[in-house]
Tab-separated table of C-alpha atoms in Angstrom:
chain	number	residue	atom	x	y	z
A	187	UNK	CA	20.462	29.410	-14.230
A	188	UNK	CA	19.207	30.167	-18.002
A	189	UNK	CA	15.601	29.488	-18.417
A	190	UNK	CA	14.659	27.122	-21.275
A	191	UNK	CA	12.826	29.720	-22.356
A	192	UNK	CA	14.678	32.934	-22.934
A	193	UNK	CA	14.539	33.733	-26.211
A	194	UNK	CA	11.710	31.596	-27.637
A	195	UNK	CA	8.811	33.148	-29.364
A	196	UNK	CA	5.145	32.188	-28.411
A	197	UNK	CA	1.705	32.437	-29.498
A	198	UNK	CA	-0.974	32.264	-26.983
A	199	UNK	CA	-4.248	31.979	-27.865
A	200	UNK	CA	-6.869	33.791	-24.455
A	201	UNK	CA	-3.575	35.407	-24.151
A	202	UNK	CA	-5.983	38.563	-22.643
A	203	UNK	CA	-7.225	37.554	-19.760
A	204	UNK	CA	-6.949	34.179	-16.981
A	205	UNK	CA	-4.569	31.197	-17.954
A	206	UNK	CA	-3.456	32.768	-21.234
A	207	UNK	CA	-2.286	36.071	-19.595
A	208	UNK	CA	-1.154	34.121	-16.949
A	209	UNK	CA	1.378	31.366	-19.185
A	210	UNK	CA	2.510	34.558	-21.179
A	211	UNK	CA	3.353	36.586	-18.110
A	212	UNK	CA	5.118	33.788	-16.859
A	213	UNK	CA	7.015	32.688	-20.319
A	214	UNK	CA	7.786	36.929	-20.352
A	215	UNK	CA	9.600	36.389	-17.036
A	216	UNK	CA	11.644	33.802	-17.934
A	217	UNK	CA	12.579	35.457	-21.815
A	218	UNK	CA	10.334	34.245	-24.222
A	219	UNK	CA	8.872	36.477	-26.649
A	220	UNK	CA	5.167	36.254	-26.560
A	221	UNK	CA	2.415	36.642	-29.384
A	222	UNK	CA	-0.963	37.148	-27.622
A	223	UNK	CA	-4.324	36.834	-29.654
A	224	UNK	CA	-7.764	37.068	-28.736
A	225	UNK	CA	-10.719	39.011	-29.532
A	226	UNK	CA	-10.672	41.938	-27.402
A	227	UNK	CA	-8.036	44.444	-28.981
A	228	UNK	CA	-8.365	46.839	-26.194
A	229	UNK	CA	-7.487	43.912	-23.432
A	230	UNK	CA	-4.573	42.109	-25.866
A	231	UNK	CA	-3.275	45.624	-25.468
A	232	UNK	CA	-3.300	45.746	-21.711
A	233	UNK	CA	-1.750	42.735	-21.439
A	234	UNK	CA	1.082	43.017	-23.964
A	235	UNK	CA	1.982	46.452	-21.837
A	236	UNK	CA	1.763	44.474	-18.687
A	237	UNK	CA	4.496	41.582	-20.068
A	238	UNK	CA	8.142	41.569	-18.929
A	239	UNK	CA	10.212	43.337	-22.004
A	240	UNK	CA	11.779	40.916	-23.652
A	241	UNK	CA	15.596	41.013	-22.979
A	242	UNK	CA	16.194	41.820	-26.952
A	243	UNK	CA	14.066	44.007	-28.450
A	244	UNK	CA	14.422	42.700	-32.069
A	245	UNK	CA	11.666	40.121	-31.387
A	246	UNK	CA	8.876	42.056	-28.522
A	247	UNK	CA	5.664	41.251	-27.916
A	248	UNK	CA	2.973	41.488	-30.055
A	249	UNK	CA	-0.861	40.913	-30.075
A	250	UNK	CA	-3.372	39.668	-33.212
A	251	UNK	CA	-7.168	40.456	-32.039
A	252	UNK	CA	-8.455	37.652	-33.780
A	253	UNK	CA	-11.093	34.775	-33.452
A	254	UNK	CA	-9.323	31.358	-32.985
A	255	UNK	CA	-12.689	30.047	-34.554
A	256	UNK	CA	-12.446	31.751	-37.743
A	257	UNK	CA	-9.725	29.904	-40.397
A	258	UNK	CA	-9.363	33.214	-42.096
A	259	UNK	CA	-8.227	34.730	-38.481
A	260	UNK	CA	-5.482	32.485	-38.022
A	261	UNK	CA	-4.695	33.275	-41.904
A	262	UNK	CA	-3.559	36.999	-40.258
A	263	UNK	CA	-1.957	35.746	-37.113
A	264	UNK	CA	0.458	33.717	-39.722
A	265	UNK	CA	1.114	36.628	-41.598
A	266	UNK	CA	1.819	38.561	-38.762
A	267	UNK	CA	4.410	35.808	-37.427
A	268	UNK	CA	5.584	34.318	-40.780
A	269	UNK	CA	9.359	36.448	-40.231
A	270	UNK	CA	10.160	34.662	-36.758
A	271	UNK	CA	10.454	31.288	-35.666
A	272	UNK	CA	7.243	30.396	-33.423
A	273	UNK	CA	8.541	27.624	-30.852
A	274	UNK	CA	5.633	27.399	-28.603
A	275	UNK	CA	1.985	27.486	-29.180
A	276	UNK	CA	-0.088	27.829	-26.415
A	277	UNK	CA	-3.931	26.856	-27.140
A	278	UNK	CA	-5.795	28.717	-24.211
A	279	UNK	CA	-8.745	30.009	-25.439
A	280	UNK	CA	-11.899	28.984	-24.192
A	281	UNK	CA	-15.108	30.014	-23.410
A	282	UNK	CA	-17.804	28.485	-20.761
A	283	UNK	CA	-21.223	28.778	-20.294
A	284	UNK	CA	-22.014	29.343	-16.514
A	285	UNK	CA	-25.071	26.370	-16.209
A	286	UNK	CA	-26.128	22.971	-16.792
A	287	UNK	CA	-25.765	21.124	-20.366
A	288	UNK	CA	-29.229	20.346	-20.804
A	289	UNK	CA	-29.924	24.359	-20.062
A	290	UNK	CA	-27.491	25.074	-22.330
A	291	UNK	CA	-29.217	26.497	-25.775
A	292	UNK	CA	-27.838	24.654	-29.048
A	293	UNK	CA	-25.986	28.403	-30.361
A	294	UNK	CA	-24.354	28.374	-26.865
A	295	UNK	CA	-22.971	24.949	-27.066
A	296	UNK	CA	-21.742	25.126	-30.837
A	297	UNK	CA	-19.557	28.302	-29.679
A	298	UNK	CA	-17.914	26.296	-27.290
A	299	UNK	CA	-17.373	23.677	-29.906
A	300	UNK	CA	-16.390	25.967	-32.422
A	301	UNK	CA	-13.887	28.056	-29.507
A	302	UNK	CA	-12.687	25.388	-27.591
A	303	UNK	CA	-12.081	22.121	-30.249
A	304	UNK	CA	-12.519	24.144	-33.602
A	305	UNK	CA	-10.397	27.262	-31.816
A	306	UNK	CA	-7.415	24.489	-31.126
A	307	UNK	CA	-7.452	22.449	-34.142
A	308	UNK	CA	-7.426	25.298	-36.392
A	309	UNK	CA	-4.468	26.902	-34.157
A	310	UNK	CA	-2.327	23.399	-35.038
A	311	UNK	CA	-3.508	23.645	-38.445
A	312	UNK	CA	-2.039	27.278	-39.097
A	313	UNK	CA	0.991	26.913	-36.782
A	314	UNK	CA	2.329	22.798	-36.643
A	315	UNK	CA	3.079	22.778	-40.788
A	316	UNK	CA	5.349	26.377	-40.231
A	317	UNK	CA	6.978	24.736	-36.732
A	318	UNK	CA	8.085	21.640	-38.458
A	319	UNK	CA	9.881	23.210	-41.029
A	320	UNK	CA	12.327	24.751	-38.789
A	321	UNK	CA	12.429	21.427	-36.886
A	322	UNK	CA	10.992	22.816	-33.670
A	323	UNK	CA	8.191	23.416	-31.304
A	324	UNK	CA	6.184	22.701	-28.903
């Protein structure tokens, strides 16, 4: 059986660590070509080694350090993908603060806000315009 997946390309934002390695090592199995950004360079490298090779080489993995909070971030993650269809885009950055909300100090909660909203509406921002005009994505 052919997965619905082999040869796709995919960005995954948290695509370092927990569900964002996770989805990519699991879309590298099955032959997608994954995209991995977060902010940890060293880590996005670990993980992009650790992926499945893609069955063609002409479109391997990759990995943008980046913060999904800053606009001008996802301006180089574009770049960096503007050559190859991108047919899945996987929002799984997050971060978490380990305690209650009313312990939770006002610069804590506005970086969740700004990496868990801000992080995924600027994603569909960069990447939705450049999906729908090859009439694709997900």
């Amino acid at each position: 059986m052919t997965s619905s997946l082999a040869g796709k390309r995919c960005v995954i934002t948290g695509g370092s660590r927990g569900i964002g390695l996770a989805i990519a090592q699991l879309f590298a199995r099955q032959g997608a070509a994954c995209t991995l950004a977060a902010r940890d360079a060293g880590a996005l490298d670990r993980a992009v080694a650790g992926l499945t090779p893609t069955p063609s080489q002409t479109t391997p993995h990759g990995a943008v350090a980046m913060d999904v909070a800053n606009p001008d971030s996802w301006e180089i993650l574009v770049a960096r993908v503007k050559d190859e269809n991108t047919d899945i885009l996987v929002n799984a950055a997050g971060v978490a603060q380990n305690s209650f909300l009313f312990r939770t100090s006002l610069a804590d909660t506005r970086q969740i806000v700004n990496t868990n909203l801000m992080g995924t509406i600027l994603g569909c921002q960069a990447l939705i315009p450049k999906m729908m005009k090859q009439k694709g994505g997900k």
